[in-house]
Short mmCIF file of C-alpha atoms in Angstrom, two decimals:
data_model
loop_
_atom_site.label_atom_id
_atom_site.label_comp_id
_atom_site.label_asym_id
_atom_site.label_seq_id
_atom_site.Cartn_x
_atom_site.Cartn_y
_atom_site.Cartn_z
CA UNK A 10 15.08 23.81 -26.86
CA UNK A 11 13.67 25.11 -23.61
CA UNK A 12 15.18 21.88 -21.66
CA UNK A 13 18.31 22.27 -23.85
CA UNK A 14 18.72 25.96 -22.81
CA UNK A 15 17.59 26.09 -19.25
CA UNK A 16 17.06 22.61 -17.78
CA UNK A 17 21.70 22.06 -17.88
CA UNK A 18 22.66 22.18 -14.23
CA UNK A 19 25.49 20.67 -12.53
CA UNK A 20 24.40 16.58 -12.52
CA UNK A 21 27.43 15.47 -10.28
CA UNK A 22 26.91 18.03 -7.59
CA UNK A 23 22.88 17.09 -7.52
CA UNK A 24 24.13 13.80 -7.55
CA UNK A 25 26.40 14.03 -4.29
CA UNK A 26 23.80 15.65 -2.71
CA UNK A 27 21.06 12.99 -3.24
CA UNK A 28 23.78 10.77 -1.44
CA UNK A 29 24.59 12.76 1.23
CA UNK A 30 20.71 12.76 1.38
CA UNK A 31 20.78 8.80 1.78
CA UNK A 32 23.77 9.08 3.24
CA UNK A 33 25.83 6.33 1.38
CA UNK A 34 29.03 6.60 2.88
CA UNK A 35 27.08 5.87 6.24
CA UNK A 36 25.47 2.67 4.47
CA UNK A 37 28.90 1.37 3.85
CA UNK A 38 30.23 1.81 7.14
CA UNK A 39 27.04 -0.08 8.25
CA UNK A 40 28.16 -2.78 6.04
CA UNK A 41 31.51 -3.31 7.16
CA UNK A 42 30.66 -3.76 10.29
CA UNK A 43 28.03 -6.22 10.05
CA UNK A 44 30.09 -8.02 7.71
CA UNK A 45 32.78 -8.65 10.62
CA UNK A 46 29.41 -10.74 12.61
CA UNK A 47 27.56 -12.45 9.80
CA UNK A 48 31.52 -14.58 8.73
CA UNK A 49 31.40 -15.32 12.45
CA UNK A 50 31.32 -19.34 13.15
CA UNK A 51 28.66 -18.39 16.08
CA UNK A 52 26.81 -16.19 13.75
CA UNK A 53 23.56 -18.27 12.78
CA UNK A 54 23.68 -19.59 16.40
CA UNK A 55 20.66 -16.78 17.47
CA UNK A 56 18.39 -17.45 14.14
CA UNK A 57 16.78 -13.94 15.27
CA UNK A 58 19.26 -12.43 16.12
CA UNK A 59 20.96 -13.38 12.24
CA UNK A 60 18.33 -12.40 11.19
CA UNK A 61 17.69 -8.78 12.28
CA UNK A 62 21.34 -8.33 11.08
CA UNK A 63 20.69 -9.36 7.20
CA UNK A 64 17.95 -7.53 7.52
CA UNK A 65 19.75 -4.36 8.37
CA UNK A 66 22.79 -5.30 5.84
CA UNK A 67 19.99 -5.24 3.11
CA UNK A 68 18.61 -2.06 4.03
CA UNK A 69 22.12 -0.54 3.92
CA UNK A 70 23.15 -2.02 0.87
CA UNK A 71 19.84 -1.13 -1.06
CA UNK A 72 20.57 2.28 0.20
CA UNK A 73 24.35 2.28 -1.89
CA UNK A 74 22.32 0.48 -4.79
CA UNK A 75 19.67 3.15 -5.06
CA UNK A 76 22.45 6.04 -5.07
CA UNK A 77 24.58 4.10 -7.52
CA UNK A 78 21.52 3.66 -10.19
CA UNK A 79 20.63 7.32 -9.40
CA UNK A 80 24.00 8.58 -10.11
CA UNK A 81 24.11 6.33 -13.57
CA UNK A 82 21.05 8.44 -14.39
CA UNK A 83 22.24 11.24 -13.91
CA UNK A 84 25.40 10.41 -15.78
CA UNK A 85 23.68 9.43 -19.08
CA UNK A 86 21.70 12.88 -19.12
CA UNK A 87 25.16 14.85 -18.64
CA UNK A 88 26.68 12.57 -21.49
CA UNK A 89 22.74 13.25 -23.78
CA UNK A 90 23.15 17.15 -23.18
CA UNK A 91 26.93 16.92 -24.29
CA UNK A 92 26.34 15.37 -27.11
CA UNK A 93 22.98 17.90 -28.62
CA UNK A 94 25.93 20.62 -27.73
CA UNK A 95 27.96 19.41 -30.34
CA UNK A 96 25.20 18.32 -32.48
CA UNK A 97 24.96 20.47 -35.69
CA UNK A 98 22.30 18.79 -37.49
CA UNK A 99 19.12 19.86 -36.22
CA UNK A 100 16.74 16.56 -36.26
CA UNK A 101 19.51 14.85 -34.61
CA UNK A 102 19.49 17.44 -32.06
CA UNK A 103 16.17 17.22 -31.64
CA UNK A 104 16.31 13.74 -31.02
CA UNK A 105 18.48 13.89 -28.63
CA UNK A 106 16.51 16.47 -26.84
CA UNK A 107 13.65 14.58 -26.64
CA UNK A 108 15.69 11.59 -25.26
CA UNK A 109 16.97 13.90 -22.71
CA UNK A 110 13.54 14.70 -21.82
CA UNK A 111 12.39 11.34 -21.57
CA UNK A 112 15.87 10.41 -19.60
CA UNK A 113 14.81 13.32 -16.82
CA UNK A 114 11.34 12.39 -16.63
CA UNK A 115 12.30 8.49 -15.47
CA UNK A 116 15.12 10.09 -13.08
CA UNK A 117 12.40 12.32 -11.91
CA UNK A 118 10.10 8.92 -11.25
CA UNK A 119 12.77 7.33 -9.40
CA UNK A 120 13.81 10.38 -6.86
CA UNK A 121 10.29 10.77 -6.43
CA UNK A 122 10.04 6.84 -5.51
CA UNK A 123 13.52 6.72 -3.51
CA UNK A 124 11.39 9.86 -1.31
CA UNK A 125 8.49 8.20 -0.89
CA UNK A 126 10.89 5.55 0.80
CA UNK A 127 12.57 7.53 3.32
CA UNK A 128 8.85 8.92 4.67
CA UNK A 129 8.35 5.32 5.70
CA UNK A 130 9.73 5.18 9.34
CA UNK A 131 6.95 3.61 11.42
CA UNK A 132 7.36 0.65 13.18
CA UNK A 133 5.51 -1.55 11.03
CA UNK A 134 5.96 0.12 7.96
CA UNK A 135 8.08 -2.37 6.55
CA UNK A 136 6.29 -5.57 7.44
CA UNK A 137 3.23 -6.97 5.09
CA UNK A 138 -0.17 -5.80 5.06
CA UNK A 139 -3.95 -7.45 5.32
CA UNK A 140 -6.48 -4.94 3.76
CA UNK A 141 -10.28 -5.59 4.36
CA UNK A 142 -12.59 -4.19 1.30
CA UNK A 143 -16.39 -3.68 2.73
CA UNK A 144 -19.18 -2.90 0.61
CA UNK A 145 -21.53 -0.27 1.92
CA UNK A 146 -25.96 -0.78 2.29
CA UNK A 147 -26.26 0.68 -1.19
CA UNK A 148 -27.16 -3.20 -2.76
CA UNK A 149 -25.36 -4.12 -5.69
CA UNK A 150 -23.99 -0.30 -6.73
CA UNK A 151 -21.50 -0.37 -3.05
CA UNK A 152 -20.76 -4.34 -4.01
CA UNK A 153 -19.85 -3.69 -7.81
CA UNK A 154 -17.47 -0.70 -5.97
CA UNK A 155 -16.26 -2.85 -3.58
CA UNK A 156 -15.03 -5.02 -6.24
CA UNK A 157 -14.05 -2.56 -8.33
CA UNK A 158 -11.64 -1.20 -5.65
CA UNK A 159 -10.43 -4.82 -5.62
CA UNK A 160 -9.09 -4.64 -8.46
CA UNK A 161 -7.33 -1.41 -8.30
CA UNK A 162 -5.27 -2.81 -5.09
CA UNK A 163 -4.54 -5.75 -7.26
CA UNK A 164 -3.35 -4.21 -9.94
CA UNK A 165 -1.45 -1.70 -7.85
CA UNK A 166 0.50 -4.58 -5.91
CA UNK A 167 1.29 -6.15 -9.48
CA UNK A 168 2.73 -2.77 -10.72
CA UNK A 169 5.00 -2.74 -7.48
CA UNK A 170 5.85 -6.68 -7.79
CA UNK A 171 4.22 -7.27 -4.89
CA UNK A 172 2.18 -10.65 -4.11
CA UNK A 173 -1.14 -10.10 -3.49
CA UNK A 174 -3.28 -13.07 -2.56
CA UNK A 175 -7.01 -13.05 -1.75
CA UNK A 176 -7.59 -15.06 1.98
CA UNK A 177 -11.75 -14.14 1.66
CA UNK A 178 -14.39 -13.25 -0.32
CA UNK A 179 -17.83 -12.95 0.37
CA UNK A 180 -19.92 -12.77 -3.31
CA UNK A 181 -22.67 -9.59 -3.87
CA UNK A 182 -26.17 -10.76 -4.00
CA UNK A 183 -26.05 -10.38 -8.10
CA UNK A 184 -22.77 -8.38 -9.16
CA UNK A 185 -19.99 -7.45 -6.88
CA UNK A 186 -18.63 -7.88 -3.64
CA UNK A 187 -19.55 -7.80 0.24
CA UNK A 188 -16.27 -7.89 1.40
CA UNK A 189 -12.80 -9.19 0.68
CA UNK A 190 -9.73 -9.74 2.90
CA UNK A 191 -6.80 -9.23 0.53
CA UNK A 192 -2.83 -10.63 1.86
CA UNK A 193 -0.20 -8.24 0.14
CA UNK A 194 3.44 -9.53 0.73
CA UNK A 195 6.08 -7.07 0.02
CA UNK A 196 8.86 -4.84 1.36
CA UNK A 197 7.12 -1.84 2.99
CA UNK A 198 3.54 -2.86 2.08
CA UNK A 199 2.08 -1.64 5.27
CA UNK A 200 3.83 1.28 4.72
CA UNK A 201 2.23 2.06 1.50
CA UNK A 202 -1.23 0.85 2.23
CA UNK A 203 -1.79 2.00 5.36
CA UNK A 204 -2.61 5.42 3.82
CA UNK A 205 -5.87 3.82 1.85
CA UNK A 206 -7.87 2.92 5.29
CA UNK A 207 -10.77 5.10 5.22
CA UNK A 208 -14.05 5.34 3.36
CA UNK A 209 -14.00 5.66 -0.33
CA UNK A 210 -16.99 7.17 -2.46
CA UNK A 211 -17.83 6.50 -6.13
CA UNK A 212 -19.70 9.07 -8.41
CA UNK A 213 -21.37 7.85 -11.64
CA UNK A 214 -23.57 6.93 -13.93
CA UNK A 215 -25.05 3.51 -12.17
CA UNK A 216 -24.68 0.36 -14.70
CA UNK A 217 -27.42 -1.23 -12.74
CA UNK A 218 -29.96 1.57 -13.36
CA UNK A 219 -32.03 1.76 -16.63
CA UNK A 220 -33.29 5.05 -16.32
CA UNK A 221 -29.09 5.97 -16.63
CA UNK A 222 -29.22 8.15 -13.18
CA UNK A 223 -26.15 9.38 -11.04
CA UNK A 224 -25.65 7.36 -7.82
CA UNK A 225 -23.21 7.51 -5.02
CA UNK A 226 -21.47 4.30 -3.64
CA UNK A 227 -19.32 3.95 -0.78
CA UNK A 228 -16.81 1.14 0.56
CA UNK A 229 -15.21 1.37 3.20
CA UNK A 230 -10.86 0.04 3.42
CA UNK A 231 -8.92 -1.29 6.73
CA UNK A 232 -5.34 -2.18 6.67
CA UNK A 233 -3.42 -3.82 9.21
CA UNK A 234 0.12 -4.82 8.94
CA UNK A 235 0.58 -8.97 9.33
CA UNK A 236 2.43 -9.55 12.36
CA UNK A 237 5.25 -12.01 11.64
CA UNK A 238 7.00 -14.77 14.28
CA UNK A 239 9.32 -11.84 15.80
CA UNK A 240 6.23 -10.41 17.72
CA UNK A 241 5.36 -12.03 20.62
CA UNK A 242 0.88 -12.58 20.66
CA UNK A 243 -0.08 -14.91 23.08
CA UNK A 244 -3.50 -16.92 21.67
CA UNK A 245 -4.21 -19.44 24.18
CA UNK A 246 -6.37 -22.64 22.58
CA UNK A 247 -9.37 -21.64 25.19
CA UNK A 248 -10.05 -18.05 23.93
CA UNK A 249 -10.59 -18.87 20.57
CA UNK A 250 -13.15 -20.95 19.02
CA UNK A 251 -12.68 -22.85 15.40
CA UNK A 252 -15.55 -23.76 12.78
CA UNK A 253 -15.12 -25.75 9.38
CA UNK A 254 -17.15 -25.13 6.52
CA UNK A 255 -17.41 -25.54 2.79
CA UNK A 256 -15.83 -23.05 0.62
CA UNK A 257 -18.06 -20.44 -1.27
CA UNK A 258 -17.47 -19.97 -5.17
CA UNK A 259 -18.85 -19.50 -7.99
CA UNK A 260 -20.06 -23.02 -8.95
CA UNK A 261 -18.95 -25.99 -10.65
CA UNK A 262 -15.78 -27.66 -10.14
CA UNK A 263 -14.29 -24.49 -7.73
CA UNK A 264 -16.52 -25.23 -5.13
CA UNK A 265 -15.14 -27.35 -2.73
CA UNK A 266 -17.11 -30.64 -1.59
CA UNK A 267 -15.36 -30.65 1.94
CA UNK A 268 -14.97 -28.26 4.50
CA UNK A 269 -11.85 -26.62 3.80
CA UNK A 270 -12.52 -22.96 4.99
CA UNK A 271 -12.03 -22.36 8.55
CA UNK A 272 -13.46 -19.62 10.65
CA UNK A 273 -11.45 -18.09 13.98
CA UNK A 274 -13.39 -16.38 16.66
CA UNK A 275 -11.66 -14.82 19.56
CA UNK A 276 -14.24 -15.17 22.48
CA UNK A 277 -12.12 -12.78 24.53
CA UNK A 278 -12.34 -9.28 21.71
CA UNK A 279 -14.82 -11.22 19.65
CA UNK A 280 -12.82 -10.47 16.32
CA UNK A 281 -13.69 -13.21 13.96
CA UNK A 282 -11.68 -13.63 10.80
CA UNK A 283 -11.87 -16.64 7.97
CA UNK A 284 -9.83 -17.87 5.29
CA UNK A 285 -10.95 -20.02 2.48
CA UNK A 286 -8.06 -19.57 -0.20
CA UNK A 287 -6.53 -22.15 0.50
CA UNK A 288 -7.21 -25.86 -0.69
CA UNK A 289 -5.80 -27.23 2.79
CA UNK A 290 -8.22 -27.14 5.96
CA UNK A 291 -4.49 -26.70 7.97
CA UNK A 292 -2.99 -24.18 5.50
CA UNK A 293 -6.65 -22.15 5.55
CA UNK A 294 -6.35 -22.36 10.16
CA UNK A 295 -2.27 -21.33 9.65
CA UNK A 296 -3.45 -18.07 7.67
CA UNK A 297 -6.73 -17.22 9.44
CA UNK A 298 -4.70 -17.43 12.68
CA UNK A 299 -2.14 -14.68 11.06
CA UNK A 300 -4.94 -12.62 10.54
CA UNK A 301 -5.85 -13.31 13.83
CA UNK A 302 -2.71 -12.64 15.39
CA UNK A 303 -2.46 -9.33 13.36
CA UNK A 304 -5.94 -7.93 14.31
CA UNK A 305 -4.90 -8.29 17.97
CA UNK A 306 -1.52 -6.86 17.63
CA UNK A 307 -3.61 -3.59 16.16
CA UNK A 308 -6.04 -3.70 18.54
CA UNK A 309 -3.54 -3.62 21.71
CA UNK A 310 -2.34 -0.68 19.64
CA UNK A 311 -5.51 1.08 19.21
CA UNK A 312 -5.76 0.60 23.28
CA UNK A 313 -2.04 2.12 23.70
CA UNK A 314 -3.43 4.99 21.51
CA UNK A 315 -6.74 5.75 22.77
CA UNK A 316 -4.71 6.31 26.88
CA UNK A 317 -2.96 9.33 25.03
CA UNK A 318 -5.23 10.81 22.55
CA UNK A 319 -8.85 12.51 23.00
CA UNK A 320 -11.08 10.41 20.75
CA UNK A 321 -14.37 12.38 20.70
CA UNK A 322 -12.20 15.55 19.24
CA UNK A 323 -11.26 13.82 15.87
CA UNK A 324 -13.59 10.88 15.49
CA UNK A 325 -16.25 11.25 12.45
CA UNK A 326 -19.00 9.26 11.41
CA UNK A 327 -18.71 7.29 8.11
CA UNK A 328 -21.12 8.74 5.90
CA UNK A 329 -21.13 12.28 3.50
CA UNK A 330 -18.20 14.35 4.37
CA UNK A 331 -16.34 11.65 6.01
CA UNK A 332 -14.58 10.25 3.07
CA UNK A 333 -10.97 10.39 2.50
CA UNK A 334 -11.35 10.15 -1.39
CA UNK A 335 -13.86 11.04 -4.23
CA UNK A 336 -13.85 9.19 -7.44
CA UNK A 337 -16.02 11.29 -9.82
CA UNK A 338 -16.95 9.54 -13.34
CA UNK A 339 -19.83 11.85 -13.76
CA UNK A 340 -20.74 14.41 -14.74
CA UNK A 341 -16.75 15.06 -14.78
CA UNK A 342 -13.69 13.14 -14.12
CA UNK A 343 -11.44 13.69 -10.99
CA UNK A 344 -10.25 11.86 -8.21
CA UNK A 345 -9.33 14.18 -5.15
CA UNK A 346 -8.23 13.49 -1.60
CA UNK A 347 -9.98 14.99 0.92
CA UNK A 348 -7.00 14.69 3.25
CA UNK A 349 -4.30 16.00 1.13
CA UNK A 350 -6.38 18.42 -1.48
CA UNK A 351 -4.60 16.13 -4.39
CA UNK A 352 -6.11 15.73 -7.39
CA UNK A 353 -5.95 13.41 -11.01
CA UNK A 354 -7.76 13.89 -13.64
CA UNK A 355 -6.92 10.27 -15.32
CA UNK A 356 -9.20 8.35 -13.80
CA UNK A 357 -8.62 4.99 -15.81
CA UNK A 358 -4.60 5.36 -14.74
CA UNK A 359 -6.00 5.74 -11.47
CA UNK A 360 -8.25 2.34 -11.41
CA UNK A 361 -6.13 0.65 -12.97
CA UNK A 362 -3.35 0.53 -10.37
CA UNK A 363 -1.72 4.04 -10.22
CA UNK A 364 -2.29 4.85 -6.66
CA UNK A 365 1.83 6.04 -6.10
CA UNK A 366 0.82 9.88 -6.34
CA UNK A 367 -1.95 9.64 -3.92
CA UNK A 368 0.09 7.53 -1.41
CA UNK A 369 3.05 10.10 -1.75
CA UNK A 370 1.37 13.17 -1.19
CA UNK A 371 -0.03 11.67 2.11
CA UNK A 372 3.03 10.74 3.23
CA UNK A 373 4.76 13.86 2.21
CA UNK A 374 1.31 15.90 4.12
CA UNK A 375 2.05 13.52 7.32
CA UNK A 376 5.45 14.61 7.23
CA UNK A 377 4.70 18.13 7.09
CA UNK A 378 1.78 17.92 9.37
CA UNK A 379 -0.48 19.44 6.86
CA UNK A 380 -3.28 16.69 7.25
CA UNK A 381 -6.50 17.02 9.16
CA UNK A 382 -9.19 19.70 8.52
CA UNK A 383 -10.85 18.53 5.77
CA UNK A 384 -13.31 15.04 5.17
CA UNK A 385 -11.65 11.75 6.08
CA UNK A 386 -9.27 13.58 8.30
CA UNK A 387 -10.44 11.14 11.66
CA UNK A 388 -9.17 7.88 12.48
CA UNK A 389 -9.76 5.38 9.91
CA UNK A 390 -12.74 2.91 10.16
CA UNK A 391 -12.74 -0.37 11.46
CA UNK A 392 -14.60 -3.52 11.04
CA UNK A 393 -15.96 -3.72 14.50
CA UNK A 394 -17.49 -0.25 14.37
CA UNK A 395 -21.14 0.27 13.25
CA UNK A 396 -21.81 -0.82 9.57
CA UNK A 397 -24.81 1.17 8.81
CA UNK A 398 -22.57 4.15 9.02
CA UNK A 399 -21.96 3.08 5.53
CA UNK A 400 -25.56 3.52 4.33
CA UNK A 401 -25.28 7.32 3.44
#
């Protein structure tokens, strides 16, 4: 009764004013004119160039799509509350309360997702993204983490429909992980993940320990988008230097018996990044040398960055208090943000995938300019920093 009597409110103004918000009628103008190019006969003459413009018509017409499901939302509640007006038998008003509830709470979901869409503006927002999972010095507790946050990134890019495909892993001496280099291929995947880089800390009961005491694990998470063929970095054949080997596994019939894995390293930066996914010796070098390719584009960026910006003011060391999130399994359960304040209390929903709050509110806090102050507010850690940092 208390949505019935309070939550009515004028659905087809809110609605224009969600598209005036995405501004739809600037979509379709958008459209029109890139229509008048793409039925050129010269059109797929510049393959980029054709390119950039579906690109951009998909954009706009994803914009008219999102306002047009929105708007069917919002009809079907107007039509739900209509009908409990008129309803005079109580349970079958009540039903179709609680369908109007359920109805407001997915249209809720989906403004909330459409939002979190229009705070990704960067430059590479939009593009892929390679995340790097590294286990701290805390032995098998940090490498069962590791893995554990493996899965939660997995299970997050299957909840979006994203592809998610593992280029390296490096086995923990008994249970876990070392590290992992994880591919995720999706529209705005950067975007999204770019908020998890930082150092993550575990709280719990440790499985490993038999006298059942509390231990703290960190890991630490680096994301860099995946440059594609539009961005010009130049790898000449003499800076870089190529190794075979066999690929690691578990045993048996998944370990390869020739060398299939190839490892990159850049003499010039001395990044060095490996693949050994991949069945193929050539489809393993093709990937590692995306990684590659990516790593420097980020690290030409970091250089840009560091000309403008005072480093020693915001730069922490990775250890207590420089975390960017708490996962606490005992002797309570919460996850919190040290950058944002935000908190769940469903820790399960939370491993298992359901990282959308926690990557909205930072977005929504880096709009606003409301991050920084607390833990984890410093740049994000990197591979080529000092991994003993992690050891806290």
């Amino acid at each position: 009764m208390k949505i019935y009597n309070g939550g009515k409110t004028n659905f087809r103004s809110e609605s224009s004013s969600c598209g005036a918000i995405f501004d739809v009628s600037r979509s379709r103008e958008i459209i029109a004119s890139l229509e008048a190019k793409t039925s050129h006969p010269d059109f797929w003459q510049d393959q980029e160039q054709a390119q950039k413009i579906l690109q951009q018509r998909k954009v706009a017409e994803g914009i008219i799509a999102s306002d047009a499901k929105l708007a069917r939302m919002l009809s079907d509640i107007e039509t739900y509350f209509h009908l409990a007006e008129e309803e005079t038998d109580v349970a079958q008003r009540d039903s179709l309360l609680h369908e109007i509830e359920r109805e407001m709470a997915a249209a809720d979901a989906y403004v909330s997702e459409l939002e979190t869409l229009t705070l990704l503006s960067g430059e590479n927002d939009g593009l892929n993204a390679i995340m790097t999972i590294k286990s701290g010095a805390g032995g098998m507790e940090s490498q069962d983490w590791a893995e554990m946050l493996l899965r939660m990134y997995l299970r997050w890019a299957e909840r979006k429909g994203f592809r998610a495909t593992v280029l390296d892993l490096t086995p923990g001496e008994g249970a876990g992980l070392k590290s992992a280099t994880l591919r995720v291929e999706g529209e705005n995947a950067f975007g999204f993940l770019s908020t998890e880089s930082g150092v993550h800390r575990l709280i719990r009961i440790s499985p490993f320990d038999q006298a059942a005491r509390r231990h703290t694990s960190f890991a630490s998470i680096f994301v860099i988008p995946e440059i594609d063929d539009r961005i010009d970095i130049v790898v000449k054949p003499e800076e870089v230097r190529i190794d075979t080997f066999r690929a690691g596994g578990a045993g048996g019939q998944n370990v390869n018996k020739v060398e299939t894995a190839v490892r990159i390293t850049h003499l010039p930066s001395g990044i060095v990044v490996q693949c050994q996914n991949e069945r193929s010796q050539h489809k393993n070098r093709e990937l590692a040398m995306k990684v590659l390719r990516s790593r420097l584009y980020e690290l030409e960026i970091e250089k840009r960055q560091a000309e403008t910006r005072k480093l020693d003011e915001t730069k922490r060391d990775i250890s207590f208090g420089s975390q960017i999130r708490t996962y606490t399994l005992q002797p309570y359960r919460l996850i919190k943000d040290h950058r944002t304040k935000f908190e769940m209390g469903d820790v399960d929903r939370v491993l298992d995938g359901d990282l959308d709050p926690f990557i909205r509110n930072y977005l929504l806090s880096r709009r606003k300019g409301t991050l920084g102050g607390g833990p984890g507010a410093g740049p994000a850690w990197s591979p080529t920093e000092d991994d003993s940092a992690l050891e806290a």
